[in-house]
Amino acid sequence: MSVPGIVQSTLDGEEIAARVSLGSDDELFITPTRTIVYRADGLLSDESADEFPHDADRLTISEGRRKTKFVLEYPLDGERTFTVPGKKTDDVLHPVLAGVLNGNGITDPGETVVKTYRFSELTLIITSDRLVKHIGSAVWDGDYEEYHFADVTNLDFEDGSVATQIVLTANGRPQRIKAPNEQANDLRERLKRALFDYHDVGSLAELNEAVGDDDESTASSEGSVDFGGGVDPLDADPPEPDDRDVTGDPATGTRGGSTESLAGGRRDETATADSGSATTGADGSESQPEASTSRAASPTADHDHASSREDTADVAEAETGSVFEAAETTPSPADDAAAAAAASDRTIVTETDPELLERLESLEEAVDRQSEVIERQQQTIEQLIAELRQGR
């Protein structure tokens, strides 16, 4: 990929160690002594290349929802800032911080920065030769600590439910560093690999054996915890619970017995009422009322009377249905007129007005021109948004 001419003219013979795309044509170039932020020609600014030397005393970043601001403080020039898209923060921080460490003489020539980690106000930087730690709101300043791999005598990890502790013994003093479990595995592997490569070993046990003192115990490579014996594992197949006893017998018919007794009571009351309705004569004999006798004696007559009413209703219904059927089969003059009007409406052909066609064509051309203008405006707005998000 070619380097923009304005950037090429500012290199002064230096080689580009890294370059990071900031979106669109904007880029960030890293040299051994400075960071160059290149902005392509756009709506908000002309083409430019700003330089930020690496000999800063302090590096701070301020992250927003869409942008991240990098602030470098110099002893004479004060603060200088540049912004990048928020999603590019880690991609930019790693080479810039590596340049600042090199510019302040913390890393040696040929020493590479492996990875940068930020855990709230803790910054850890793994290089090929050392571990650099900084605590505070700044990513880096003069209050940093470093542990050179040549001084390490033991490395161990203590796993926790939320965080993992790195126990690094250097110069006879253990240093404990907490890292959240989400990134602890990556930090563990990268730190181990850097130490293995530096001391030319292949495992954590070999590392502790090679660099450990005689009076120090070798840490377990897996960091396992022995809980002791005597605890049986939980049974994976527990016994089935006993079936519950069912109280009461549905077959006893308790509720059914109550129903039968109530029904029996009603039948007894009915019988009593019927018996009570009898008339007692003077000689002590009982006789039924005439109304009851007549109803009981003539059920056939009632049945015949109901049958005759049903026959009469059937005849009336049949006659009515015949009248309706006749009415439906005979078309009315109003129906004929409506059908004729509908047929005439379907046969009407509308003639096209030439003046109306001309106006429609003119309107279509105006809409097309307006759509092109809106599309160009949309492209301009999108370009403005893109440049604003790139930190311009």
PDB file of N, CA and C in Angstrom, residues 67-110:
ATOM      1  N   LYS A  67     -15.899   8.219  20.121  1.00  0.00           N
ATOM      2  CA  LYS A  67     -14.518   8.628  19.877  1.00  0.00           C
ATOM      3  C   LYS A  67     -13.667   8.389  21.109  1.00  0.00           C
ATOM      4  N   THR A  68     -12.372   8.264  20.862  1.00  0.00           N
ATOM      5  CA  THR A  68     -11.387   8.161  21.944  1.00  0.00           C
ATOM      6  C   THR A  68     -10.320   9.227  21.712  1.00  0.00           C
ATOM      7  N   LYS A  69     -10.050   9.981  22.773  1.00  0.00           N
ATOM      8  CA  LYS A  69      -9.059  11.052  22.671  1.00  0.00           C
ATOM      9  C   LYS A  69      -7.753  10.613  23.317  1.00  0.00           C
ATOM     10  N   PHE A  70      -6.654  10.738  22.582  1.00  0.00           N
ATOM     11  CA  PHE A  70      -5.312  10.445  23.071  1.00  0.00           C
ATOM     12  C   PHE A  70      -4.649  11.769  23.448  1.00  0.00           C
ATOM     13  N   VAL A  71      -4.139  11.832  24.685  1.00  0.00           N
ATOM     14  CA  VAL A  71      -3.495  13.054  25.181  1.00  0.00           C
ATOM     15  C   VAL A  71      -2.050  12.720  25.538  1.00  0.00           C
ATOM     16  N   LEU A  72      -1.106  13.388  24.897  1.00  0.00           N
ATOM     17  CA  LEU A  72       0.318  13.238  25.210  1.00  0.00           C
ATOM     18  C   LEU A  72       0.810  14.545  25.825  1.00  0.00           C
ATOM     19  N   GLU A  73       1.479  14.428  26.974  1.00  0.00           N
ATOM     20  CA  GLU A  73       1.987  15.596  27.687  1.00  0.00           C
ATOM     21  C   GLU A  73       3.506  15.673  27.529  1.00  0.00           C
ATOM     22  N   TYR A  74       3.985  16.856  27.173  1.00  0.00           N
ATOM     23  CA  TYR A  74       5.414  17.098  26.960  1.00  0.00           C
ATOM     24  C   TYR A  74       5.903  18.146  27.953  1.00  0.00           C
ATOM     25  N   PRO A  75       7.151  18.059  28.329  1.00  0.00           N
ATOM     26  CA  PRO A  75       7.661  19.009  29.330  1.00  0.00           C
ATOM     27  C   PRO A  75       7.632  20.456  28.872  1.00  0.00           C
ATOM     28  N   LEU A  76       7.824  20.726  27.588  1.00  0.00           N
ATOM     29  CA  LEU A  76       7.848  22.098  27.086  1.00  0.00           C
ATOM     30  C   LEU A  76       6.599  22.468  26.294  1.00  0.00           C
ATOM     31  N   ASP A  77       6.101  21.568  25.502  1.00  0.00           N
ATOM     32  CA  ASP A  77       4.960  21.881  24.620  1.00  0.00           C
ATOM     33  C   ASP A  77       3.604  21.680  25.284  1.00  0.00           C
ATOM     34  N   GLY A  78       3.573  21.127  26.466  1.00  0.00           N
ATOM     35  CA  GLY A  78       2.296  20.896  27.122  1.00  0.00           C
ATOM     36  C   GLY A  78       1.530  19.716  26.508  1.00  0.00           C
ATOM     37  N   GLU A  79       0.235  19.786  26.516  1.00  0.00           N
ATOM     38  CA  GLU A  79      -0.594  18.683  26.012  1.00  0.00           C
ATOM     39  C   GLU A  79      -0.844  18.823  24.509  1.00  0.00           C
ATOM     40  N   ARG A  80      -0.840  17.666  23.861  1.00  0.00           N
ATOM     41  CA  ARG A  80      -1.232  17.593  22.461  1.00  0.00           C
ATOM     42  C   ARG A  80      -2.167  16.391  22.314  1.00  0.00           C
ATOM     43  N   THR A  81      -3.220  16.564  21.531  1.00  0.00           N
ATOM     44  CA  THR A  81      -4.242  15.525  21.457  1.00  0.00           C
ATOM     45  C   THR A  81      -4.572  15.184  20.005  1.00  0.00           C
ATOM     46  N   PHE A  82      -5.062  13.982  19.829  1.00  0.00           N
ATOM     47  CA  PHE A  82      -5.683  13.558  18.569  1.00  0.00           C
ATOM     48  C   PHE A  82      -6.781  12.549  18.912  1.00  0.00           C
ATOM     49  N   THR A  83      -7.762  12.442  18.060  1.00  0.00           N
ATOM     50  CA  THR A  83      -8.896  11.550  18.301  1.00  0.00           C
ATOM     51  C   THR A  83      -8.979  10.497  17.210  1.00  0.00           C
ATOM     52  N   VAL A  84      -9.523   9.349  17.613  1.00  0.00           N
ATOM     53  CA  VAL A  84      -9.705   8.229  16.688  1.00  0.00           C
ATOM     54  C   VAL A  84     -11.094   7.641  16.939  1.00  0.00           C
ATOM     55  N   PRO A  85     -11.639   6.876  15.995  1.00  0.00           N
ATOM     56  CA  PRO A  85     -12.914   6.195  16.247  1.00  0.00           C
ATOM     57  C   PRO A  85     -12.810   5.262  17.451  1.00  0.00           C
ATOM     58  N   GLY A  86     -13.900   5.173  18.226  1.00  0.00           N
ATOM     59  CA  GLY A  86     -13.879   4.360  19.441  1.00  0.00           C
ATOM     60  C   GLY A  86     -13.518   2.909  19.199  1.00  0.00           C
ATOM     61  N   LYS A  87     -13.960   2.354  18.073  1.00  0.00           N
ATOM     62  CA  LYS A  87     -13.669   0.949  17.799  1.00  0.00           C
ATOM     63  C   LYS A  87     -12.212   0.708  17.420  1.00  0.00           C
ATOM     64  N   LYS A  88     -11.454   1.767  17.208  1.00  0.00           N
ATOM     65  CA  LYS A  88     -10.035   1.641  16.851  1.00  0.00           C
ATOM     66  C   LYS A  88      -9.113   1.894  18.045  1.00  0.00           C
ATOM     67  N   THR A  89      -9.676   2.019  19.239  1.00  0.00           N
ATOM     68  CA  THR A  89      -8.875   2.417  20.405  1.00  0.00           C
ATOM     69  C   THR A  89      -7.724   1.452  20.664  1.00  0.00           C
ATOM     70  N   ASP A  90      -8.025   0.166  20.802  1.00  0.00           N
ATOM     71  CA  ASP A  90      -6.974  -0.806  21.118  1.00  0.00           C
ATOM     72  C   ASP A  90      -5.960  -0.940  19.990  1.00  0.00           C
ATOM     73  N   ASP A  91      -6.433  -0.841  18.744  1.00  0.00           N
ATOM     74  CA  ASP A  91      -5.508  -0.943  17.603  1.00  0.00           C
ATOM     75  C   ASP A  91      -4.506   0.206  17.592  1.00  0.00           C
ATOM     76  N   VAL A  92      -4.934   1.369  18.058  1.00  0.00           N
ATOM     77  CA  VAL A  92      -4.046   2.536  18.071  1.00  0.00           C
ATOM     78  C   VAL A  92      -3.186   2.559  19.330  1.00  0.00           C
ATOM     79  N   LEU A  93      -3.761   2.209  20.479  1.00  0.00           N
ATOM     80  CA  LEU A  93      -3.028   2.306  21.742  1.00  0.00           C
ATOM     81  C   LEU A  93      -1.772   1.440  21.743  1.00  0.00           C
ATOM     82  N   HIS A  94      -1.868   0.233  21.244  1.00  0.00           N
ATOM     83  CA  HIS A  94      -0.727  -0.687  21.324  1.00  0.00           C
ATOM     84  C   HIS A  94       0.531  -0.126  20.639  1.00  0.00           C
ATOM     85  N   PRO A  95       0.496   0.298  19.368  1.00  0.00           N
ATOM     86  CA  PRO A  95       1.739   0.815  18.764  1.00  0.00           C
ATOM     87  C   PRO A  95       2.163   2.174  19.327  1.00  0.00           C
ATOM     88  N   VAL A  96       1.189   3.019  19.706  1.00  0.00           N
ATOM     89  CA  VAL A  96       1.564   4.322  20.271  1.00  0.00           C
ATOM     90  C   VAL A  96       2.263   4.134  21.609  1.00  0.00           C
ATOM     91  N   LEU A  97       1.723   3.257  22.465  1.00  0.00           N
ATOM     92  CA  LEU A  97       2.346   3.006  23.759  1.00  0.00           C
ATOM     93  C   LEU A  97       3.722   2.359  23.585  1.00  0.00           C
ATOM     94  N   ALA A  98       3.852   1.478  22.607  1.00  0.00           N
ATOM     95  CA  ALA A  98       5.171   0.886  22.335  1.00  0.00           C
ATOM     96  C   ALA A  98       6.172   1.966  21.924  1.00  0.00           C
ATOM     97  N   GLY A  99       5.709   2.926  21.126  1.00  0.00           N
ATOM     98  CA  GLY A  99       6.595   4.022  20.729  1.00  0.00           C
ATOM     99  C   GLY A  99       6.986   4.901  21.904  1.00  0.00           C
ATOM    100  N   VAL A 100       6.027   5.162  22.822  1.00  0.00           N
ATOM    101  CA  VAL A 100       6.328   5.982  23.999  1.00  0.00           C
ATOM    102  C   VAL A 100       7.338   5.275  24.904  1.00  0.00           C
ATOM    103  N   LEU A 101       7.180   3.955  25.104  1.00  0.00           N
ATOM    104  CA  LEU A 101       8.157   3.214  25.921  1.00  0.00           C
ATOM    105  C   LEU A 101       9.542   3.261  25.287  1.00  0.00           C
ATOM    106  N   ASN A 102       9.600   3.144  23.977  1.00  0.00           N
ATOM    107  CA  ASN A 102      10.887   3.198  23.291  1.00  0.00           C
ATOM    108  C   ASN A 102      11.470   4.615  23.340  1.00  0.00           C
ATOM    109  N   GLY A 103      10.570   5.622  23.183  1.00  0.00           N
ATOM    110  CA  GLY A 103      11.052   7.005  23.188  1.00  0.00           C
ATOM    111  C   GLY A 103      11.555   7.437  24.550  1.00  0.00           C
ATOM    112  N   ASN A 104      11.096   6.800  25.629  1.00  0.00           N
ATOM    113  CA  ASN A 104      11.556   7.140  26.970  1.00  0.00           C
ATOM    114  C   ASN A 104      12.658   6.197  27.457  1.00  0.00           C
ATOM    115  N   GLY A 105      13.160   5.341  26.610  1.00  0.00           N
ATOM    116  CA  GLY A 105      14.279   4.478  26.960  1.00  0.00           C
ATOM    117  C   GLY A 105      13.918   3.335  27.886  1.00  0.00           C
ATOM    118  N   ILE A 106      12.642   2.993  27.997  1.00  0.00           N
ATOM    119  CA  ILE A 106      12.250   1.877  28.867  1.00  0.00           C
ATOM    120  C   ILE A 106      12.530   0.546  28.177  1.00  0.00           C
ATOM    121  N   THR A 107      12.215   0.456  26.918  1.00  0.00           N
ATOM    122  CA  THR A 107      12.526  -0.755  26.151  1.00  0.00           C
ATOM    123  C   THR A 107      13.829  -0.548  25.385  1.00  0.00           C
ATOM    124  N   ASP A 108      14.512  -1.654  25.166  1.00  0.00           N
ATOM    125  CA  ASP A 108      15.804  -1.611  24.461  1.00  0.00           C
ATOM    126  C   ASP A 108      15.594  -1.761  22.961  1.00  0.00           C
ATOM    127  N   PRO A 109      16.603  -1.374  22.169  1.00  0.00           N
ATOM    128  CA  PRO A 109      16.500  -1.583  20.723  1.00  0.00           C
ATOM    129  C   PRO A 109      16.318  -3.065  20.411  1.00  0.00           C
ATOM    130  N   GLY A 110      15.373  -3.358  19.542  1.00  0.00           N
ATOM    131  CA  GLY A 110      15.084  -4.750  19.192  1.00  0.00           C
ATOM    132  C   GLY A 110      14.052  -5.398  20.094  1.00  0.00           C
TER     133      GLY A 110
END
